[in-house]
Coordinates of C-alpha atoms and ligand atoms in Angstrom, one line a residue:
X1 CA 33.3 30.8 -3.5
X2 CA 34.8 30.2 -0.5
X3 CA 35.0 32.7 2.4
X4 CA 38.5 33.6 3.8
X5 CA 38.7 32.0 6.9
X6 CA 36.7 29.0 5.4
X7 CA 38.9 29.0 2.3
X8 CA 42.2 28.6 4.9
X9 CA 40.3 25.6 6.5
X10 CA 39.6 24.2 3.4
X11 CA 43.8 24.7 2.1
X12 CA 44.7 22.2 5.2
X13 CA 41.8 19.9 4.0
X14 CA 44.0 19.3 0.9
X15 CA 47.4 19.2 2.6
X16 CA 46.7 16.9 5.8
X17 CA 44.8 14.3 3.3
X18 CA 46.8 14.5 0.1
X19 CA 45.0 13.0 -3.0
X20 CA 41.6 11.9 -1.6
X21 CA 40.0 14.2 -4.5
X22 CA 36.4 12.8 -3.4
X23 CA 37.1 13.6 0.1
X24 CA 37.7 17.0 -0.7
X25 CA 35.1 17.3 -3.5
X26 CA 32.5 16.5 -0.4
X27 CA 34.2 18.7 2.7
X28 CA 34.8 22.0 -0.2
X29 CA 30.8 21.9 -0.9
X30 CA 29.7 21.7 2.8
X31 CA 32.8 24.8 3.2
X32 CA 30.8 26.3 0.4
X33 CA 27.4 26.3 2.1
X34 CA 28.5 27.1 5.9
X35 CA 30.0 30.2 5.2
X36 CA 26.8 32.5 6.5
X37 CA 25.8 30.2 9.6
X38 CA 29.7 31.1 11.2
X39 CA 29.0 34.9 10.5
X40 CA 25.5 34.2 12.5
X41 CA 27.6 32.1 15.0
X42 CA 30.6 33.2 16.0
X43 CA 30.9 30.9 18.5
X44 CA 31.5 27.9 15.9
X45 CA 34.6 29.2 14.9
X46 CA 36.0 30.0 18.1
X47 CA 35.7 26.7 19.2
X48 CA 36.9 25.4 15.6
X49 CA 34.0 23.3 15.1
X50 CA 34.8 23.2 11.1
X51 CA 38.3 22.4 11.4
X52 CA 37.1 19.7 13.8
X53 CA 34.2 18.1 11.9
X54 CA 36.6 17.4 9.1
X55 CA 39.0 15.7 10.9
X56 CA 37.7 11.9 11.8
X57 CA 37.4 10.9 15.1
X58 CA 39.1 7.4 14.6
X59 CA 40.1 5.8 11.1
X60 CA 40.8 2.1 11.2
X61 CA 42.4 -0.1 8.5
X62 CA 43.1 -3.6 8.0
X63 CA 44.1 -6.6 6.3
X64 CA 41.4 -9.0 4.9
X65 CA 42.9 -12.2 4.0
X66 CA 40.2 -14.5 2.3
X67 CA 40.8 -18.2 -0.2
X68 CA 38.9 -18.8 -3.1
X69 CA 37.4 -21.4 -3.9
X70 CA 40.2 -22.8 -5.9
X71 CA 42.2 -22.7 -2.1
X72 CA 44.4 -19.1 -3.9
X73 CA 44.8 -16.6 -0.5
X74 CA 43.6 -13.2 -1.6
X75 CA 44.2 -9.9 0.3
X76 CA 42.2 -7.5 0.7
X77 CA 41.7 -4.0 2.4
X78 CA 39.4 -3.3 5.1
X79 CA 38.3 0.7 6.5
X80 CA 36.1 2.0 8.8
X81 CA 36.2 5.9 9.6
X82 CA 34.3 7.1 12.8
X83 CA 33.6 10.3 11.6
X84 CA 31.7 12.0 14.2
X85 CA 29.7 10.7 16.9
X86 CA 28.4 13.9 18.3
X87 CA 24.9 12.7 17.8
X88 CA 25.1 9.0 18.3
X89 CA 26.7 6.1 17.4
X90 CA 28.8 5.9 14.7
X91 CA 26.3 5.1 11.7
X92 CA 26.6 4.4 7.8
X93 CA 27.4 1.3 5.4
X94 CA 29.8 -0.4 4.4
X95 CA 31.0 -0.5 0.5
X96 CA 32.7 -3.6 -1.0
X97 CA 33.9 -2.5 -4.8
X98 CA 37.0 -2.1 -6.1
X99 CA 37.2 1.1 -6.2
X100 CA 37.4 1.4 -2.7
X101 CA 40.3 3.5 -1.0
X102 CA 40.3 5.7 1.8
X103 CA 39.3 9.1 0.2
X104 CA 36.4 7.3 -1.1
X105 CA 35.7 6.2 2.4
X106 CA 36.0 9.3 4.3
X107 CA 33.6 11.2 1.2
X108 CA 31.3 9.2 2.2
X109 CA 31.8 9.3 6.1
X110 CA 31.6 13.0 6.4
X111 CA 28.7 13.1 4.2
X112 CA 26.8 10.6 6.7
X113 CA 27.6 12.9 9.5
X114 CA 25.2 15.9 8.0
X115 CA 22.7 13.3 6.4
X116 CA 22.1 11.2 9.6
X117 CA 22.0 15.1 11.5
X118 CA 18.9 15.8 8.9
X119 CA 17.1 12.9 9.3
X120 CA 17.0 14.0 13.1
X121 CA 17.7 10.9 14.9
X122 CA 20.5 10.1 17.1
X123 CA 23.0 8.8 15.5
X124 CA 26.5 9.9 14.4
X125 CA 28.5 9.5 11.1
X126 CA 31.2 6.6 9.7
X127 CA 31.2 4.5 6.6
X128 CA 33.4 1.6 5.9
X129 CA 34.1 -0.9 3.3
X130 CA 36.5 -2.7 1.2
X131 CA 38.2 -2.6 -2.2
X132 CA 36.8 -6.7 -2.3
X133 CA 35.8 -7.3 -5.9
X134 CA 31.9 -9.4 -5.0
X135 CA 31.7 -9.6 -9.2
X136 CA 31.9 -13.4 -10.2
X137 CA 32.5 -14.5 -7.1
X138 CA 30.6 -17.7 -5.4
X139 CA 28.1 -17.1 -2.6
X140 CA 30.8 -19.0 -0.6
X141 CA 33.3 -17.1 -1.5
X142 CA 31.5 -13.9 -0.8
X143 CA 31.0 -15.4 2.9
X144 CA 34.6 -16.3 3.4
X145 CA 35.6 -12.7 2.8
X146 CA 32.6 -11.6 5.0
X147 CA 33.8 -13.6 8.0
X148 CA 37.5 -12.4 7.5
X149 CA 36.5 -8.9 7.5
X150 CA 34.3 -9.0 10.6
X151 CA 36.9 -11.2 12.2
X152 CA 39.2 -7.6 12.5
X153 CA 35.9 -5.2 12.6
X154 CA 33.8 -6.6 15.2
X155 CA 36.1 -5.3 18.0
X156 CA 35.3 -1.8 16.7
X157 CA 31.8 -1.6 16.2
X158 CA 29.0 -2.4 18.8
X159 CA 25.1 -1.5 19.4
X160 CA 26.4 2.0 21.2
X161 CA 29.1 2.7 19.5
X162 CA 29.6 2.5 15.6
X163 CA 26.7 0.3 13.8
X164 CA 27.7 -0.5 10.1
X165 CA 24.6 -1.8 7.5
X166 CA 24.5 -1.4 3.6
X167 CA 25.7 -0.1 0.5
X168 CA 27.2 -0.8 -2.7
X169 CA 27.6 -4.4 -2.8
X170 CA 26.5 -4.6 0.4
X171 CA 23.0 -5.8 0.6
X172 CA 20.9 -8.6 2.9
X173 CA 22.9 -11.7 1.9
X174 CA 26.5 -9.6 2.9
X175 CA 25.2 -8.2 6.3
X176 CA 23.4 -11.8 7.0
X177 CA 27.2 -13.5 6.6
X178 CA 28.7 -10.8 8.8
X179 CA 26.2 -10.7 11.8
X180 CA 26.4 -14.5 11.6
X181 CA 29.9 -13.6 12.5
X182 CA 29.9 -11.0 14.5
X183 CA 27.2 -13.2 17.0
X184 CA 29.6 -16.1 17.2
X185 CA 33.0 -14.3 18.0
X186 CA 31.0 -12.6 20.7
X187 CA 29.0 -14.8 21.6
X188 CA 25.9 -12.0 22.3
X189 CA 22.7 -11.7 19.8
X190 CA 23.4 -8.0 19.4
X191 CA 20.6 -7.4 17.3
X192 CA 21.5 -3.3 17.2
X193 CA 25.1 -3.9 16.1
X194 CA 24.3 -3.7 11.9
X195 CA 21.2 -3.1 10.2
X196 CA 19.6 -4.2 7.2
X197 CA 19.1 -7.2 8.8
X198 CA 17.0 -10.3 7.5
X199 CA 13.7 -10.2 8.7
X200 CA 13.5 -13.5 10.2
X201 CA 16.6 -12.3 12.7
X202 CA 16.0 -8.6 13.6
X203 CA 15.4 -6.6 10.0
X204 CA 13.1 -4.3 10.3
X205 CA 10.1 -3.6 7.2
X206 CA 11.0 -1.4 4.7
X207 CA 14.9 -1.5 5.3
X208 CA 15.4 -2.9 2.2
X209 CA 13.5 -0.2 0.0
X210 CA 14.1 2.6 2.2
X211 CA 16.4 4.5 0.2
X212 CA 14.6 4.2 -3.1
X213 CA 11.1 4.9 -2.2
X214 CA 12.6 7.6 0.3
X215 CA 13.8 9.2 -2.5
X216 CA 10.9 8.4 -4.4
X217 CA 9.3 10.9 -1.5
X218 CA 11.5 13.5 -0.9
X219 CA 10.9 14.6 -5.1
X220 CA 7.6 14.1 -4.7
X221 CA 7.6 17.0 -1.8
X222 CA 9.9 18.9 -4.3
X223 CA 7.4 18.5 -7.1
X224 CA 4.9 19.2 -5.1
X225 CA 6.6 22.5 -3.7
X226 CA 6.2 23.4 -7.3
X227 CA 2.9 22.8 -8.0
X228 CA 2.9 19.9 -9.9
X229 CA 3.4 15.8 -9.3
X230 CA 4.9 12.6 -10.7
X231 CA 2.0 11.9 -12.1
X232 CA 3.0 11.4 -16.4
X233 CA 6.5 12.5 -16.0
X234 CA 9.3 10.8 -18.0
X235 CA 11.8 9.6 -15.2
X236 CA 15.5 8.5 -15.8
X237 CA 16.8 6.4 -13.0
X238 CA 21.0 5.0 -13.2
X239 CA 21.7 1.9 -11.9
X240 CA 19.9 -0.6 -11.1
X241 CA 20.9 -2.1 -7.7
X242 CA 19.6 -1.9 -4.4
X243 CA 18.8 1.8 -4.8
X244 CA 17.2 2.0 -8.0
X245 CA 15.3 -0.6 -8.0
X246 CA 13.3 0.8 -5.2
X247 CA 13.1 4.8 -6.7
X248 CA 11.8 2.5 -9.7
X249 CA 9.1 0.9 -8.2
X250 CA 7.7 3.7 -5.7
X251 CA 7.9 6.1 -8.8
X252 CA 5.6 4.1 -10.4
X253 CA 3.4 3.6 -7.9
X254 CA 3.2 7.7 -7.7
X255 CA 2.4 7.7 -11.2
X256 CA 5.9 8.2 -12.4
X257 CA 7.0 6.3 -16.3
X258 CA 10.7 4.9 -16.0
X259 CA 11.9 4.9 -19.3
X260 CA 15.3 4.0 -18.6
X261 CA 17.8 2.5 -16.3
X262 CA 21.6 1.5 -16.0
X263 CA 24.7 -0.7 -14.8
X264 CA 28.1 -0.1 -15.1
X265 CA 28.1 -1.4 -18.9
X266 CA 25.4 0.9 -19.9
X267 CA 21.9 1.1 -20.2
X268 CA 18.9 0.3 -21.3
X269 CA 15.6 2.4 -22.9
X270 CA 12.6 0.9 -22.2
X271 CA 10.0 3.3 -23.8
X272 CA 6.5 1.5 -22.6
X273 CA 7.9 1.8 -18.7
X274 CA 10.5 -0.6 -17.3
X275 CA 9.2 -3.7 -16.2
X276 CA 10.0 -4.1 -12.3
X277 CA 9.3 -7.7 -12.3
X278 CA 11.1 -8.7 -14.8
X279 CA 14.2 -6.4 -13.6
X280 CA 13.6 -7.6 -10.2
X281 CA 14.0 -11.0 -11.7
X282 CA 17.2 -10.7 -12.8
X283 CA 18.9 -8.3 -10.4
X284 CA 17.7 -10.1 -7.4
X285 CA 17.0 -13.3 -7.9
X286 CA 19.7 -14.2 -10.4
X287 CA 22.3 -11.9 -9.7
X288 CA 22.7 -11.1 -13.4
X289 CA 23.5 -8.2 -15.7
X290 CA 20.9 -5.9 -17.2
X291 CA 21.6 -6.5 -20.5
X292 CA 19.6 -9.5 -20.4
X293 CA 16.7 -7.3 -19.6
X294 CA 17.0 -5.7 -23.0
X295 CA 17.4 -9.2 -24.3
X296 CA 14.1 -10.8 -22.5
X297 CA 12.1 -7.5 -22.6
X298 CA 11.2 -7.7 -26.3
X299 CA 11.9 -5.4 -29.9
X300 CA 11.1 -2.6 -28.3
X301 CA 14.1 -2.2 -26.0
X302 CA 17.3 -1.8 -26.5
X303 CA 20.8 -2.2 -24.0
X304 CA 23.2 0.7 -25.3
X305 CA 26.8 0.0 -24.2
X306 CA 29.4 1.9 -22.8
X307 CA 27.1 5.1 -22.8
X308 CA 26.1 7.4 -20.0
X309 CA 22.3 7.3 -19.6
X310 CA 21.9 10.6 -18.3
X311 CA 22.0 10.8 -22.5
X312 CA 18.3 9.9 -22.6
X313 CA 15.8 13.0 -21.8
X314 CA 13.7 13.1 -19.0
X315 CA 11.7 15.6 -17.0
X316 CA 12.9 13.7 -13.3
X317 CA 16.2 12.2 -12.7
X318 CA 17.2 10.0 -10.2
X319 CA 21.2 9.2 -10.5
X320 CA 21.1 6.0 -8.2
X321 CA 24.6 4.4 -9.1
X322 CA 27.5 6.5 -7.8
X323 CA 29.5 9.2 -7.0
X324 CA 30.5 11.6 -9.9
X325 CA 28.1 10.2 -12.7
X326 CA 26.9 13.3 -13.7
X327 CA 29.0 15.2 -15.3
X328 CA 28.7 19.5 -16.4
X329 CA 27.8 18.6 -19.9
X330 CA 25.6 15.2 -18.6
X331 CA 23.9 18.7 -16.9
X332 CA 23.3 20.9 -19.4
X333 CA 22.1 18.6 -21.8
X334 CA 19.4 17.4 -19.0
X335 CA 18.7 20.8 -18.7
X336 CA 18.1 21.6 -22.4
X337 CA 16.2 18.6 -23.0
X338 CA 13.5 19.3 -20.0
X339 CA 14.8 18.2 -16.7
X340 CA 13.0 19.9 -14.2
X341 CA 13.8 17.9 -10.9
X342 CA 16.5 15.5 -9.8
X343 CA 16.6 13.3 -6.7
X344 CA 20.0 12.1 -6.1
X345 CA 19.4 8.4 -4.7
X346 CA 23.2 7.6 -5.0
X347 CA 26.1 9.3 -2.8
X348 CA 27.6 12.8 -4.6
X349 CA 26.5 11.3 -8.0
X350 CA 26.5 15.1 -9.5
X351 CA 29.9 16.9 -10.1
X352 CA 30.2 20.6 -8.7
X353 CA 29.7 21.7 -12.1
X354 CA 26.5 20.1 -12.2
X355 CA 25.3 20.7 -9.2
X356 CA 26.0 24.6 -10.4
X357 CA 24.3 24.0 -13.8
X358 CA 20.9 22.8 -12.1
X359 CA 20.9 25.5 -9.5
X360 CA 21.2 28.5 -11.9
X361 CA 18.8 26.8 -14.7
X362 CA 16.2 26.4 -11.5
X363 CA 15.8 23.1 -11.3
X364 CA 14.2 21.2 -8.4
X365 CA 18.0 19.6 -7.1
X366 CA 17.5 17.3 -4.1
X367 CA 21.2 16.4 -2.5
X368 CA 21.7 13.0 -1.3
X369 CA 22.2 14.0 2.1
X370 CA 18.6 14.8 2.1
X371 CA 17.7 12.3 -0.8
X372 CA 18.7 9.6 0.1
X373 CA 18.8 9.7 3.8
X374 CA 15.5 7.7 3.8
X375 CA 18.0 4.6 3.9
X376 CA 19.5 5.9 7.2
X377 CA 16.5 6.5 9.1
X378 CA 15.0 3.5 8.2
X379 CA 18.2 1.9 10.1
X380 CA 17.6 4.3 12.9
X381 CA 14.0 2.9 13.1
X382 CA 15.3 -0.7 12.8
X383 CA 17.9 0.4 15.6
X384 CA 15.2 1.3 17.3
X385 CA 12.7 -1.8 16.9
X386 CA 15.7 -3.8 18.1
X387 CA 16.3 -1.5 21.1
X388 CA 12.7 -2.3 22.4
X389 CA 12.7 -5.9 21.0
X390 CA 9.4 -5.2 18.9
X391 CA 8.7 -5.4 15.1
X392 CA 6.5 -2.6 13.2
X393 CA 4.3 -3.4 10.4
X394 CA 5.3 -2.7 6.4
X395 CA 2.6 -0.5 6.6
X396 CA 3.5 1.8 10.0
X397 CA 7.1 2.6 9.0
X398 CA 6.5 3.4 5.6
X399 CA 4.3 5.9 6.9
X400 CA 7.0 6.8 9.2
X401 CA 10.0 7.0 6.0
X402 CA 7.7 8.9 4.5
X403 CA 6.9 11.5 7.4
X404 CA 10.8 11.8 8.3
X405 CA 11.1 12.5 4.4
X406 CA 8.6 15.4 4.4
X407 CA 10.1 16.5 7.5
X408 CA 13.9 16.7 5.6
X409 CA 11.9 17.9 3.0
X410 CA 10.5 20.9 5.1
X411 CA 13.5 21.7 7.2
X412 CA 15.7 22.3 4.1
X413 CA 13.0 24.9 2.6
X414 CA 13.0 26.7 5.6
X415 CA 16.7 26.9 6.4
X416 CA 17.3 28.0 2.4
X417 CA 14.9 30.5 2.8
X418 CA 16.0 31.6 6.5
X419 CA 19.4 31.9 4.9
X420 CA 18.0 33.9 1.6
X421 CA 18.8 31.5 -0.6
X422 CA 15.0 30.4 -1.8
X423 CA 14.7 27.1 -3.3
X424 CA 18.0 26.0 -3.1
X425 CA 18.3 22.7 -1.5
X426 CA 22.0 22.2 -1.7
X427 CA 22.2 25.0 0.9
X428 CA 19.3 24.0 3.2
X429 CA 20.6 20.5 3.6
X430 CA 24.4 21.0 4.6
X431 CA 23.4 24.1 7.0
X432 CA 20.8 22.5 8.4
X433 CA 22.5 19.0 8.7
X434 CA 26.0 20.8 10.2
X435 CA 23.7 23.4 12.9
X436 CA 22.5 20.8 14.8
X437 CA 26.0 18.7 14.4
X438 CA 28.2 21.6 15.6
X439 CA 25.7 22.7 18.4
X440 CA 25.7 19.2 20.3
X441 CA 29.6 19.7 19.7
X442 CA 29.3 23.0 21.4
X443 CA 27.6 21.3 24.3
X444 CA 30.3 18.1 24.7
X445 CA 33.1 20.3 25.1
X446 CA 36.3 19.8 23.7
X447 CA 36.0 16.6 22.1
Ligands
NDP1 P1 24.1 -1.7 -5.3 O1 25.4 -2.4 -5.2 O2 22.9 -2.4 -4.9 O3 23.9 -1.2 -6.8 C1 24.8 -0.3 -7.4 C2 24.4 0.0 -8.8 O4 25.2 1.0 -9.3 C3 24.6 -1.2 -9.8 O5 23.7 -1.1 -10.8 C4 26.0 -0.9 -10.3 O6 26.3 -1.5 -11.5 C5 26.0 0.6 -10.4 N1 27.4 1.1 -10.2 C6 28.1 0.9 -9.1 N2 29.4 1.5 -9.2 C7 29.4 2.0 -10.4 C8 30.3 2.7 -11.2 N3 31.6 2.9 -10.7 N4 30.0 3.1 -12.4 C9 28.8 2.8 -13.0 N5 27.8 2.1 -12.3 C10 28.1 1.7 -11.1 O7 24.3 -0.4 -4.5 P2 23.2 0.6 -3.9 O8 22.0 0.6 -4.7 O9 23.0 0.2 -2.4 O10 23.9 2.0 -3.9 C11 23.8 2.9 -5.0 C12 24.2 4.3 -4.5 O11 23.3 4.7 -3.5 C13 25.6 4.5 -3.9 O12 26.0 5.8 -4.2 C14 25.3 4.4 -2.4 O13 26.3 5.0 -1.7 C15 24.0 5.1 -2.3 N6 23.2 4.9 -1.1 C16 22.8 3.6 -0.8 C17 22.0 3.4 0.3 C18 21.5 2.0 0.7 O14 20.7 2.0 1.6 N7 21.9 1.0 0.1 C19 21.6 4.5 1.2 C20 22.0 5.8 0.6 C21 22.7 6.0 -0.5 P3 27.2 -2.8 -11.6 O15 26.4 -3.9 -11.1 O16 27.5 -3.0 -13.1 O17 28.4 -2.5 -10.8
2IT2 O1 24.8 6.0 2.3 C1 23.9 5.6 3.2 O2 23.2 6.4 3.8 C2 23.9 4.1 3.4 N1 24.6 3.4 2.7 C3 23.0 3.6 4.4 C4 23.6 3.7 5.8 C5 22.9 3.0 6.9 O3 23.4 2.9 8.0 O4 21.7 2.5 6.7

């Protein structure tokens, strides 16, 4: 439920961006959360920090003309929204899948703003991408589209002022062809510019894995909140990408049995634990589809089609594919069958009638703006490394992912329970994540 005043905010949301339904979906559950900090703060309101922090600072977009490698000219649509840079530089990924439009863009911009706020490092919120298509095309044609797209972007971006990396099909070989770009347009080895960088060029350890073994440790803290660990739980993680792959393997490594994971043609059930090398194997190194997994893997497993994994039981999930995957009934089903915590490694993958479901049925439900911000921070460290031209060892900032996650971890417990809401993550996250946002806003003035 929506407070008045919030609920009048929330009414211009919808009218001043008409038919960005994931925009709104992501802006109505922050609304949802804030409503108690403003009656604490009345300050926020009088200074319309809400009706600010949803508007984007700048949004850009632009043409992305690219030729295949039969010489056809294909166009393309670039974005970038700045959302907020109260804290820092502009910071988030960039997404290149068809699907891509602008209310897709600014869900996942403003969502950034309170994530990047919980990780507590400076830097602000923006996401970008394109509706580009990567599926079946040639490495060389994936670079082509690279170079055309940061031929318009790098005048917008920049070490201090918005600093793009990752996301979905957006990994080290896309951010390798546009920093080769970016650093001969400009002619400057601006190492700080994009993360997720190569390590032989600026990358920093643990970038790549960040977000899955992040999230790996932020449900570990929520297990272990409860008494209990991964230790011989049954664990369904979608996708299997970047993301995934990651959870997949620190879950293990915790103890954790993956029975079953996912690409968008279905999934597979892998009953004696999925075999990371073998997955690693064919996601990675051959860029191919996971129904071979089934295929190679033996008798025993089995690549269901056209299904929703969330179908297979599990006592941790870990929706690591995109936004909106789990749907109300997806929810109650997990519930039923023995879900007792989720970790949302992906962006919004839960509908708000899932979300609602696992909150009143008490399970452990860890937002991705806490979740997954592991990714983030492990670009703020790389940010960082590059700042102070040093490199830290695999083994020093995965002890630092893993401290910033217990810290998310802790903040969001205290805040739900400073806020009487016990246990409820959801809250914790977005009023913890927007306090800290709309205070430095409070101290910039009017901006
Ligand atoms: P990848 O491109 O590496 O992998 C995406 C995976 O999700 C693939 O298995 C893909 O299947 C599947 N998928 C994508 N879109 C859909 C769809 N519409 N329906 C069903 N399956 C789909 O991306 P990432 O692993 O980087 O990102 C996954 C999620 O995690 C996203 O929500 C992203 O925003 C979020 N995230 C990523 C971070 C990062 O650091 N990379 C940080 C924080 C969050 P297929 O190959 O068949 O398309
Ligand atoms: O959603 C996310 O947090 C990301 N895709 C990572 C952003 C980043 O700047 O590392």
């Amino acid at each position: 439920m929506l407070h008045e005043k919030l609920s009048s905010i929330y009414d211009n949301v919808l009218r001043r961006n008409p038919g960005e339904i994931e925009f709104h979906q992501a802006v109505r559950e922050v609304l949802e959360s804030v409503g108690p900090v403003l009656g604490k703060h009345p300050e926020y309101a009088e200074s319309k920090i809400i009706e600010r922090i949803c508007e984007p600072e700048r949004q850009i977009i632009f043409r992305v003309p690219w030729a295949d490698d039969s010489g056809e000219v294909h166009i393309n649509r670039g974005f970038r929204v700045e959302f907020n840079s109260a804290l820092g530089p502009y910071k988030g990924g960039l997404r290149f899948h068809p699907s891509v439009y602008l209310g897709i863009v600014k869900f996942l911009g403003f969502e950034q703003i309170f994530k990047n706020s919980l990780t507590g490092l400076p830097i602000g919120g923006g996401k970008g991408g394109s509706d580009f298509d990567p599926k079946g095309r040639s490495e060389r044609e994936v670079m082509r589209f690279c170079q055309s797209f940061m031929t318009e972007l790098y005048r917008h971006i920049g070490e201090y002022t918005d600093v793009p990396a990752g996301d979905i099909g957006v990994g080290g070989r896309e951010v390798g062809f546009l920093f080769g770009q970016y650093k001969r347009i400009t002619n400057r080895f601006e190492s700080g510019v994009i993360t997720g960088k190569g390590l032989s060029y600026g990358g920093a350890q643990v970038r790549t894995e960040a977000t899955g073994y992040g999230c790996a440790f932020f449900v570990e803290e929520m297990l272990r909140a409860r008494g209990t660990s991964f230790d011989g739980k049954t664990v369904v993680v979608s996708g299997s990408g970047n993301v995934a792959v990651y959870a997949i393997e620190k879950v293990e490594q915790l103890g954790g049995r993956v029975v079953a994971c996912s690409d968008s043609a279905g999934y597979v059930v892998d009953d004696k634990g999925i075999d990371l090398e073998l997955l690693k194997q064919i996601k990675q190194v051959e860029r191919g589809r996971l129904e071979t997994y089934a295929a190679r893997r033996g008798d025993h497993v089995a690549f269901v089609p056209g299904r929703s994994v969330w179908e297979v039981p599990c006592e941790v999930a870990m929706p690591s594919a995109t936004q909106n995957e789990i749907t109300g009934r997806d929810a109650a089903k997990m519930v039923e069958t023995g879900c007792v915590a989720v970790g949302e490694g992906a962006n919004m993958p839960t509908t708000p009638e899932g979300i609602k479901i696992f909150l009143e049925a008490g399970v452990a439900f860890g937002p991705g703006k806490a979740a997954n911000a592991g990714g983030v921070a492990t670009s703020a460290l790389e940010m960082q490394q590059n700042a102070s031209r040093d490199s830290w060892t695999f083994e020093t900032t995965e002890l630092r992912l893993r401290e910033i996650m217990r810290d998310i971890h802790g903040r969001c417990v205290e805040t739900a329970d400073e806020y009487g809401m016990p246990g409820n993550y959801v809250a914790g996250a977005n009023i913890d994540g927007f306090r800290r946002v709309a205070d430095a806003m409070l101290s910039l003035g009017l901006i």
